[in-house]
Every structure is written in C-alpha cells, then in structure tokens.
mmCIF file of C-alpha atoms and ligand atoms in Angstrom:
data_model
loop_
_atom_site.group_PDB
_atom_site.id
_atom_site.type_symbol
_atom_site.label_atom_id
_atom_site.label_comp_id
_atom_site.label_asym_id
_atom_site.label_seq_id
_atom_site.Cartn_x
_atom_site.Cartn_y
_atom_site.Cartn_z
ATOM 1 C CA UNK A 1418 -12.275 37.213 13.176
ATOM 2 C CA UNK A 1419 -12.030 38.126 9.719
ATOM 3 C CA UNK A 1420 -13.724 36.272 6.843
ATOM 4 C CA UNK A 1421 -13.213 37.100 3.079
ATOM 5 C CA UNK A 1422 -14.902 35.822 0.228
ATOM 6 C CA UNK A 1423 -12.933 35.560 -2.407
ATOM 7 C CA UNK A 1424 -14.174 34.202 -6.053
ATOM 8 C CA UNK A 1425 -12.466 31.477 -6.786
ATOM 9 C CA UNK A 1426 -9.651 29.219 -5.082
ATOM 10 C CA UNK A 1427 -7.155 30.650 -6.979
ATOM 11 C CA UNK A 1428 -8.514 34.265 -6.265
ATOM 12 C CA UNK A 1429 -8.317 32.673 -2.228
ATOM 13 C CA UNK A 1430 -4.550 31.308 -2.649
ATOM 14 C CA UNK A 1431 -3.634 34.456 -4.352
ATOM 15 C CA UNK A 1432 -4.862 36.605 -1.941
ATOM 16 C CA UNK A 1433 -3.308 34.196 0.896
ATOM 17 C CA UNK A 1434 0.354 34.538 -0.517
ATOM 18 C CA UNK A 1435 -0.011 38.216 -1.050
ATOM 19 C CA UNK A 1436 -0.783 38.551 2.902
ATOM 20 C CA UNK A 1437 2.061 36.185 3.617
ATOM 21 C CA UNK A 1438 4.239 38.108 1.449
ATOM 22 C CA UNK A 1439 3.524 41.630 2.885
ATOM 23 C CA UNK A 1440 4.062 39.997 6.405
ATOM 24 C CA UNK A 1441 7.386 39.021 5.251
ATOM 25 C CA UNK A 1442 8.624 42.179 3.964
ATOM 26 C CA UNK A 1443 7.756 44.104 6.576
ATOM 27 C CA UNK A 1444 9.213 41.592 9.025
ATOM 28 C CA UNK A 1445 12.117 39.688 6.866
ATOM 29 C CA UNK A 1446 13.261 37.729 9.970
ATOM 30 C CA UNK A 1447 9.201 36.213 10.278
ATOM 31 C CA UNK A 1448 8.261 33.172 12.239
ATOM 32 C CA UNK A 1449 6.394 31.485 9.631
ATOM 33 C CA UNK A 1450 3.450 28.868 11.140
ATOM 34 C CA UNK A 1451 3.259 26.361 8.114
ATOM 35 C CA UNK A 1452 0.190 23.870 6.963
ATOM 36 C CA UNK A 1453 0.430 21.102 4.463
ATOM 37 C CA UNK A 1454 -2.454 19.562 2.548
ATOM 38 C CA UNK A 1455 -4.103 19.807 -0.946
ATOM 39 C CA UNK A 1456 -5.026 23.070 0.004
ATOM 40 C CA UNK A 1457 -2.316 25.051 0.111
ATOM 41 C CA UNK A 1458 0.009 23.887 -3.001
ATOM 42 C CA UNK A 1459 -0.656 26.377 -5.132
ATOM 43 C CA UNK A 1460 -0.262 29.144 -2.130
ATOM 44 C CA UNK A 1461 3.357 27.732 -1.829
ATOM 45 C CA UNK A 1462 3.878 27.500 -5.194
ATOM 46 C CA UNK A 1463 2.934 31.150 -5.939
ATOM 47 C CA UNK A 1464 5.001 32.421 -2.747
ATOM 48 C CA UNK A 1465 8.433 30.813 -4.834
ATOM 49 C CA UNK A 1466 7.319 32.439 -7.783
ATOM 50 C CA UNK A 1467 7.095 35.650 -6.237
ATOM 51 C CA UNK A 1468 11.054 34.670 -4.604
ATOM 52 C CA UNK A 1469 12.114 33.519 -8.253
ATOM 53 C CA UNK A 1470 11.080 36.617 -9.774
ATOM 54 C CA UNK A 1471 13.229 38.618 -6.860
ATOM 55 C CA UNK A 1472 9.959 40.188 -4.870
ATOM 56 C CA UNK A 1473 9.842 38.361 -2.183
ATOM 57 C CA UNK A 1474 13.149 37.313 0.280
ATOM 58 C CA UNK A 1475 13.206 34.181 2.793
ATOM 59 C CA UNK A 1476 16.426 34.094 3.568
ATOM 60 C CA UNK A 1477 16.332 35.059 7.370
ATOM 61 C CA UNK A 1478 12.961 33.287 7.719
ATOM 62 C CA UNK A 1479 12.142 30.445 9.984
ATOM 63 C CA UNK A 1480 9.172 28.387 9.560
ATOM 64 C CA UNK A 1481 7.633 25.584 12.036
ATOM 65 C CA UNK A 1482 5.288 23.267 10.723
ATOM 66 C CA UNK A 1483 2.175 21.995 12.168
ATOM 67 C CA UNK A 1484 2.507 17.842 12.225
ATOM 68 C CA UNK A 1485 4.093 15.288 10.866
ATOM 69 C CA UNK A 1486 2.803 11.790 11.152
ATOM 70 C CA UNK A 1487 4.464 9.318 13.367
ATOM 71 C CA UNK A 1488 7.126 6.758 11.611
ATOM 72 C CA UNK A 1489 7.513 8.113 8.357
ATOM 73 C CA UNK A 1490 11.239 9.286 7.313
ATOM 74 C CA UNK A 1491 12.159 12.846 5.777
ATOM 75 C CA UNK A 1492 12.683 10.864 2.364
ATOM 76 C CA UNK A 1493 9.288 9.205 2.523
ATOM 77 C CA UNK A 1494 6.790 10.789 -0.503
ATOM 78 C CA UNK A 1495 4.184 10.725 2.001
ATOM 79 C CA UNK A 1496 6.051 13.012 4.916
ATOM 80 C CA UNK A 1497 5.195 16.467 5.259
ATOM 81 C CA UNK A 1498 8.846 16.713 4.941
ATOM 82 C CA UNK A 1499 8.799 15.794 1.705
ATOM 83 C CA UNK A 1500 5.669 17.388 1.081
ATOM 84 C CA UNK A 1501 7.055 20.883 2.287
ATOM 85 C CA UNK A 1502 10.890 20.345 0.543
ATOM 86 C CA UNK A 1503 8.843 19.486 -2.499
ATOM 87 C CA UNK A 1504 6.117 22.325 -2.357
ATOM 88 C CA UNK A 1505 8.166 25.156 -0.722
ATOM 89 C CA UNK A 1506 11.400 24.969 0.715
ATOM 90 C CA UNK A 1507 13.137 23.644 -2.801
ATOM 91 C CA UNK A 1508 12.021 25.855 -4.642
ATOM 92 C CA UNK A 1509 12.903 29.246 -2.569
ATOM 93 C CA UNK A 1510 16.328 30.699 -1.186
ATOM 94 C CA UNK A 1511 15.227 29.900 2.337
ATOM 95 C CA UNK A 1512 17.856 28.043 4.953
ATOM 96 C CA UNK A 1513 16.502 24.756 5.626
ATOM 97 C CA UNK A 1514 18.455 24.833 8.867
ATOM 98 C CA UNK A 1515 15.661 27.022 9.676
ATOM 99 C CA UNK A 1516 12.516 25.147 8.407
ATOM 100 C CA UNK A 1517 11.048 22.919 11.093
ATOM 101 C CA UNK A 1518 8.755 19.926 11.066
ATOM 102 C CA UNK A 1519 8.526 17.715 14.179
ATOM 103 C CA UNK A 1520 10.437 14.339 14.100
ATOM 104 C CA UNK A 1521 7.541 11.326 13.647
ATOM 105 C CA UNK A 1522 11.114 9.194 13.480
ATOM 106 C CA UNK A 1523 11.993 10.489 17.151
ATOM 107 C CA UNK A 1524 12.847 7.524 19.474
ATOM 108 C CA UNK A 1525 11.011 9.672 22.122
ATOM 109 C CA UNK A 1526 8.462 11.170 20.674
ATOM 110 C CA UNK A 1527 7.225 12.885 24.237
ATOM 111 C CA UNK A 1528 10.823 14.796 24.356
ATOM 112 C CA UNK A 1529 10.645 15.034 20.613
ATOM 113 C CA UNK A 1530 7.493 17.233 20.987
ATOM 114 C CA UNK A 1531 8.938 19.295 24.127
ATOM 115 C CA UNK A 1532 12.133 19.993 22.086
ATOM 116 C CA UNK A 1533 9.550 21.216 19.299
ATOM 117 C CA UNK A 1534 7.849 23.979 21.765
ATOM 118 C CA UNK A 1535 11.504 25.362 23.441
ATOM 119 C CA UNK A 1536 13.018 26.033 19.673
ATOM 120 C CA UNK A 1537 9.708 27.834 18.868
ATOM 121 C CA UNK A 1538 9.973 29.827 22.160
ATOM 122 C CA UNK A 1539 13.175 30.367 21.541
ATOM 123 C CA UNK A 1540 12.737 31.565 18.107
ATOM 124 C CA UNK A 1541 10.506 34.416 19.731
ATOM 125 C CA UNK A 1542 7.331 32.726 18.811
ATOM 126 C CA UNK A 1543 5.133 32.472 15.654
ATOM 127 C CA UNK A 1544 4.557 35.363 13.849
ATOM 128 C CA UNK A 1545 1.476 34.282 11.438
ATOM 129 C CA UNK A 1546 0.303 31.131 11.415
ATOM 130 C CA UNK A 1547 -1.288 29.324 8.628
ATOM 131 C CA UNK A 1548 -4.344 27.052 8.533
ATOM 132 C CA UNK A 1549 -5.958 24.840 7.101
ATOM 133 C CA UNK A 1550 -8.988 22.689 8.208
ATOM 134 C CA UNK A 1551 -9.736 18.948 7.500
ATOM 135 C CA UNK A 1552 -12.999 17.460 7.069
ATOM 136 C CA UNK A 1553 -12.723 16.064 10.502
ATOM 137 C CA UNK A 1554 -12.662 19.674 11.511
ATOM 138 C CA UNK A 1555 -8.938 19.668 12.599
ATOM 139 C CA UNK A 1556 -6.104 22.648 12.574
ATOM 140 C CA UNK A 1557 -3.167 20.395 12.467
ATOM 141 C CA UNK A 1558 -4.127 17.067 13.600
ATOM 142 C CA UNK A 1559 -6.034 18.197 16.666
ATOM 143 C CA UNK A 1560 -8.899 15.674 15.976
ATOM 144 C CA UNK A 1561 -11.978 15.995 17.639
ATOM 145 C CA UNK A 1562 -11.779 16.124 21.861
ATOM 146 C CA UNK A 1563 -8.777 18.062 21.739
ATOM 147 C CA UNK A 1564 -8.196 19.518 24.408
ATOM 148 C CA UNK A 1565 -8.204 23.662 23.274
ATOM 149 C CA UNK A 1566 -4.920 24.380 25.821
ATOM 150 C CA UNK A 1567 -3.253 21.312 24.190
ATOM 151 C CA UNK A 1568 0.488 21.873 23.345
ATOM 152 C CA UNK A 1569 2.422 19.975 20.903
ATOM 153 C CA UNK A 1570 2.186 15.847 21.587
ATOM 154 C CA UNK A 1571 1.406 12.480 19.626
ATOM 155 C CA UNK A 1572 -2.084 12.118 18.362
ATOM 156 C CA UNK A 1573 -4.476 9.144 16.958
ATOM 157 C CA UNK A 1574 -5.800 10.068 13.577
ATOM 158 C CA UNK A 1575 -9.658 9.503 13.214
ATOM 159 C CA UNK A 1576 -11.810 7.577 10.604
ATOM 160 C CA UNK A 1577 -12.321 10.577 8.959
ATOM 161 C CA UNK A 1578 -8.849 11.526 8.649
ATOM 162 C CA UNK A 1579 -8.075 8.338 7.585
ATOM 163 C CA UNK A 1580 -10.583 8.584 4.800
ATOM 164 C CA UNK A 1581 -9.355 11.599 3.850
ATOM 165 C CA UNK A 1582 -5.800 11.082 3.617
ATOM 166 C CA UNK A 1583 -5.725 7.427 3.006
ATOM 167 C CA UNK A 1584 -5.935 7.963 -1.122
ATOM 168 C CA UNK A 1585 -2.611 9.607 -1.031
ATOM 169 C CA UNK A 1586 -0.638 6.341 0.025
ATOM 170 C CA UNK A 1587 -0.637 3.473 -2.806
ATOM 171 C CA UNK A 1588 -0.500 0.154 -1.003
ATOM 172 C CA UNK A 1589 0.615 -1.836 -4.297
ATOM 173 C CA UNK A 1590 4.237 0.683 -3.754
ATOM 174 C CA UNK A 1591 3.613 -0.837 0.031
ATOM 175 C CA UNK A 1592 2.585 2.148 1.268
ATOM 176 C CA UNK A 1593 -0.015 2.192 4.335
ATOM 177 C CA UNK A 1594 -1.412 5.687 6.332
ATOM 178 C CA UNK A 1595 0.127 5.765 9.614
ATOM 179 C CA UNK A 1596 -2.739 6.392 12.182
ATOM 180 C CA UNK A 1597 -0.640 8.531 14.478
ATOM 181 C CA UNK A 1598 0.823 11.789 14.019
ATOM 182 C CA UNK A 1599 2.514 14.769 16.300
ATOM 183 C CA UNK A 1600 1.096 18.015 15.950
ATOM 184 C CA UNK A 1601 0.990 21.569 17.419
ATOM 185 C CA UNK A 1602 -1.969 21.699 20.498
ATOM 186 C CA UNK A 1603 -4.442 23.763 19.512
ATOM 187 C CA UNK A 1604 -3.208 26.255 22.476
ATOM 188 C CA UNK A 1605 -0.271 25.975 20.725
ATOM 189 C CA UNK A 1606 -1.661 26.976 17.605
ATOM 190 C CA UNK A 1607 -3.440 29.959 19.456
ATOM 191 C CA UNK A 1608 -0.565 31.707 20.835
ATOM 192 C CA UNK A 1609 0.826 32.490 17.310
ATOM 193 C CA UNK A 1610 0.579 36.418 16.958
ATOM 194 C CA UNK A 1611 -2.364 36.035 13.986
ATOM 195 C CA UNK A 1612 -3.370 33.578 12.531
ATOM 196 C CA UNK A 1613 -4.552 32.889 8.452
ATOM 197 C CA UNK A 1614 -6.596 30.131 7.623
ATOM 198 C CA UNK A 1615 -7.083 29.106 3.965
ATOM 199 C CA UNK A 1616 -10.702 26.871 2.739
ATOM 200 C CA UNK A 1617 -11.552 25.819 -0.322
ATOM 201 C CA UNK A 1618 -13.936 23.604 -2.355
ATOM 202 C CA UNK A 1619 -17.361 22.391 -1.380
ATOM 203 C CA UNK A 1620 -16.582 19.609 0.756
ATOM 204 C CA UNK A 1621 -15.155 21.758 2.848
ATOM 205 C CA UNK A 1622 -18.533 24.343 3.333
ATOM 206 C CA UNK A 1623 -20.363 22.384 6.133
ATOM 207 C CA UNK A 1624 -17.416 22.144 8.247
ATOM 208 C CA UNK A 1625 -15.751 25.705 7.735
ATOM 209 C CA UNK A 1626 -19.365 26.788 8.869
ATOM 210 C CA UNK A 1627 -19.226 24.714 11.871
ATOM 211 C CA UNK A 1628 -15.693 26.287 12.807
ATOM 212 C CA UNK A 1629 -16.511 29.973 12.069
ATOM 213 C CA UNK A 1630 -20.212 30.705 13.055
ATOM 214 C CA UNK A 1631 -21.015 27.282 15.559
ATOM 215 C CA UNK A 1632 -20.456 26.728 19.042
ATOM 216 C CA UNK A 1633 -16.804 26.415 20.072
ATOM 217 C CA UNK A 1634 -16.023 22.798 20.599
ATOM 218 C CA UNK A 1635 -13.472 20.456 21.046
ATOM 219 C CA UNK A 1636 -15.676 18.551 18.609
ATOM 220 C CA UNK A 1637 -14.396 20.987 16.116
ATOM 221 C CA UNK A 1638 -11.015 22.521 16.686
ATOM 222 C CA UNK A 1639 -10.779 24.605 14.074
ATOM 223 C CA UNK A 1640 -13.639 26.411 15.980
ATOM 224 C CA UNK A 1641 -10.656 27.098 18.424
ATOM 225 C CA UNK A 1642 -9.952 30.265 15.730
ATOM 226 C CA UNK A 1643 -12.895 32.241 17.416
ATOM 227 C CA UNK A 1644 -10.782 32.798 20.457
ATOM 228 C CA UNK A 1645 -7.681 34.416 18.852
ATOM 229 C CA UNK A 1646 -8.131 37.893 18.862
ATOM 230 C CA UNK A 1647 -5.960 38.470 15.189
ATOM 231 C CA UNK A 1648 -7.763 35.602 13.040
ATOM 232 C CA UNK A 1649 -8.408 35.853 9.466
ATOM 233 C CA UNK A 1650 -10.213 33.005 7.260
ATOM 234 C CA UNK A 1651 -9.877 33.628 3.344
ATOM 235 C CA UNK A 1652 -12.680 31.335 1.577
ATOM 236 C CA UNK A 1653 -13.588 30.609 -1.753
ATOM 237 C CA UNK A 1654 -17.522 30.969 -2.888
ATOM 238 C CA UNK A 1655 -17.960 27.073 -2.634
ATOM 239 C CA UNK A 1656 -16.456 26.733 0.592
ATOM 240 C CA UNK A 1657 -18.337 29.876 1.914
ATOM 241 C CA UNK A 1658 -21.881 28.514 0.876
ATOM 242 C CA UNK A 1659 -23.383 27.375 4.157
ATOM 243 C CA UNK A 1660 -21.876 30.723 6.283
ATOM 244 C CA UNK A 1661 -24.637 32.858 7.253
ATOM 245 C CA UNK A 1662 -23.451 36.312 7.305
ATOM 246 C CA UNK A 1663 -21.619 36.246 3.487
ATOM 247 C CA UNK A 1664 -23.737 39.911 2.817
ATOM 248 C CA UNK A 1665 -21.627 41.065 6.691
ATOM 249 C CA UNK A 1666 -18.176 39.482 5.401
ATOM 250 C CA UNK A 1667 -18.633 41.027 1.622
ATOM 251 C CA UNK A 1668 -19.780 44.273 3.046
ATOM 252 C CA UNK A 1669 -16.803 44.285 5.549
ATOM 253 C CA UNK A 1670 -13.745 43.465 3.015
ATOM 254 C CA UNK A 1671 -15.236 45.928 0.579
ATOM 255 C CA UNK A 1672 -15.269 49.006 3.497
ATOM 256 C CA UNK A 1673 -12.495 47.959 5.565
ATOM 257 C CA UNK A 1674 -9.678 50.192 4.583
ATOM 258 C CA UNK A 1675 -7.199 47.783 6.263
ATOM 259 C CA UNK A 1676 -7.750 45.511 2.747
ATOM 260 C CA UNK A 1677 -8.018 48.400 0.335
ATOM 261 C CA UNK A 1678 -4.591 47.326 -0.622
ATOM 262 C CA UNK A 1679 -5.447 43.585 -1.289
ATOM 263 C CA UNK A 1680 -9.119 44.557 -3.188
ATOM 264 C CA UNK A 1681 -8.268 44.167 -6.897
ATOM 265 C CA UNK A 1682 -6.153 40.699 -6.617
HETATM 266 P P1 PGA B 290 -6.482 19.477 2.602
HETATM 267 O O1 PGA B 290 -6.186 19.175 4.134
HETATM 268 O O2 PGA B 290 -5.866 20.788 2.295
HETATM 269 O O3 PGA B 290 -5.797 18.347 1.875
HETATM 270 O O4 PGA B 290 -7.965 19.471 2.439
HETATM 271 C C1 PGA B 290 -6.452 20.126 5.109
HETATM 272 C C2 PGA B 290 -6.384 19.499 6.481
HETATM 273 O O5 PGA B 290 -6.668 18.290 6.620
HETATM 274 O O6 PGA B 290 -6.069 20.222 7.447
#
C-alpha cells in the first residue's frame, strides 16, 4: 500500500482525478470502480472539467458503482443514481448504457446482486477501483462483520451510518434513510486490478488510521485494503493526523520515481 499526503483536500481530489485520468488514457476502454459520498464531488467534478475542456475521453468507458440503497428509484435526490447522473455522468460524454449502479428497486434483490457480479465479469473486471471510507469504517456499505470474501448482496446499514447519512434526507419533503442497501463484498471490492482510496477532513483521521496501520478486521473493512497488493490511499493533512509513519509516506512520494510525474499538482 501506498499512502500520500497531500496538503489540502483539494490538493487530495486533484491529485485523485489526475491518477484516474492517466488510467484512462492509457486504457480508454477502463473499467471504472465508482464511490459516491461527500467526498468525492469535487473529484467528479474536476474529471468533467478535464472532458469539457477536450483532455480527457469517456466515451468507451464503463463504470460499476459500489451500492445503492434498497427502495429508492433512479429519480429519487437521495439515490446514488441521482447522485452519480448529477455529479458525473451528466456532465461528461460517457454512454450511460455503460454506467452501472445496482438496482435497490429490484423485485429480487438476491438475483439483482448476482446479475451485478456476471456483467462485471463479463466486462473483464474492474480496472481501478475507487474508495472511499465512512465513519463506520466501511468501503461501500460493508459495515462492520463483513465478511472480507463477501461478494455483492443486501446489507443492514448501522447506527453510525445512519448518523452519518441521515442529514442528507429532509423528512418535512417526506424523506426517510432507508436502512438497507446492496453493495459490492469487500472480496468483491478486492479483486479490482488496483485500487484508489480518497480521505479527507478530520473526522475521518481516527478511522483512516484504523484501516491503514491497525489490525485487519471485519470490524473495519476498509482495513480489507491491506490485502490488495496494488492499493493506493491519497489523504489530506487532517485526515492523515493520527497515521504513524507520515515522515515514511512523505519520504516515499517525494523519492518514488513512479509519482515524479504527479509531484507538483
Ligand atoms: P463521505 O462518505 O464521502 O460522505 O464521507 C464516505 C463513505 O461513507 O464511504
């Protein structure tokens, strides 16, 4: 695993789209592993400014999506759906035939979930996958106990989660947090060729800590990361302030000549 420091949040998003970019030009037909959250709206919003200004090209991408919670329609506010259409996939010249969220409307959500693993077989695979991690210490919504050989499936959402998501649903517009969702496994998760994971902002330090320099758990699976063997965790210096080795990670991105290219972002 790979940690970088990066100054600020915006330094850490900027950095994050330029690896996403460089992966895409070198590979225009990429399997793109996509995250939602607070987290990574400015990432998305840089990578269609870089498509609006002609540098970067999506049009023979595919992208798969982490989760999606359980009962809430494409047109919902609140769907990742909406959330990605909104974030990314309106604003760049990708085909949405070939963005892909899994179906929280599904009548059968068990064969929605085993349709969602065959079309990303089928699809060769995800190319780089990117992360977040919730306070709860989840990649997707694997909450705590999952299971790190889990595959894609229908998940209960924790208090924690709930806390942390509940603000974004008004309940005097009706709105209430569903408290299930489907989401990759985490063994799903880890068979994507590499994998990116984006942190930011103090509340996120203790538990980005936890995931990349404690004990692998199922209590954390975001600490699942430590297993893949093409990981790479960009943090900003509030998220990074309880890691241990920040002199090893700073020393390593300055030497490295693998980032000479991404240095001076
Ligand atoms: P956030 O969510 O980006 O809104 O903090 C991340 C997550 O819960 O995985």
């Amino acid at each position: 695993m790979e940690v970088i420091i990066m100054p600020t949040a915006e330094k850490a998003e900027q950095l994050a789209a330029a690896i996403i970019a460089d992966a895409l030009r070198q590979k225009p037909n990429l399997t793109l592993g996509l995250a939602t959250g607070a987290t990574m709206e400015n990432l998305y919003h840089k990578l269609a400014e870089m498509n609006k200004k002609g540098e970067l090209d999506f049009s023979l991408c595919k992208t798969f999506n982490l989760d999606e919670y359980v009962g809430l329609p494409a047109e919902d506010r609140n769907s990742y759906r909406y959330y990605m259409n909104y974030h990314l996939f309106d604003r760049i010249n990708i085909d949405k035939r070939n963005t892909h969220l899994e179906d929280g409307m599904a009548e059968d959500l068990e064969f929605e979930c085993a349709e969602y693993e065959r079309l990303m077989e089928e699809a060769g695979g995800v190319d780089l996958q990117l992360l977040g991690i919730g306070l709860s210490g989840h990649i997707g919504f694997n909450e705590p106990t999952s299971s790190f050989s889990s595959r894609t499936r229908a998940v209960n959402l924790t208090p924690v989660t709930m806390a942390q998501n509940g603000p974004y649903f008004d309940p005097a517009k009706g709105e209430k947090m569903p408290t299930r969702a489907l989401t990759m496994g985490v063994g799903t998760v880890l068979d994507a060729k590499s994998l990116l994971m984006l942190v930011t902002g103090t509340r996120k330090a203790d538990i980005i800590a936890k995931a990349i320099e404690g004990p692998m758990t199922s209590m954390v699976s975001g600490s699942a990361i430590q297993l893949h063997p093409d990981c790479t965790v960009i943090v900003d210096e509030e998220a990074a302030a309880k890691l241990t080795l920040k002199d090893y990670y700073r020393s390593a991105f300055a030497n490295d000549p693998k980032w000479d290219a991404y240095r001076n972002i």
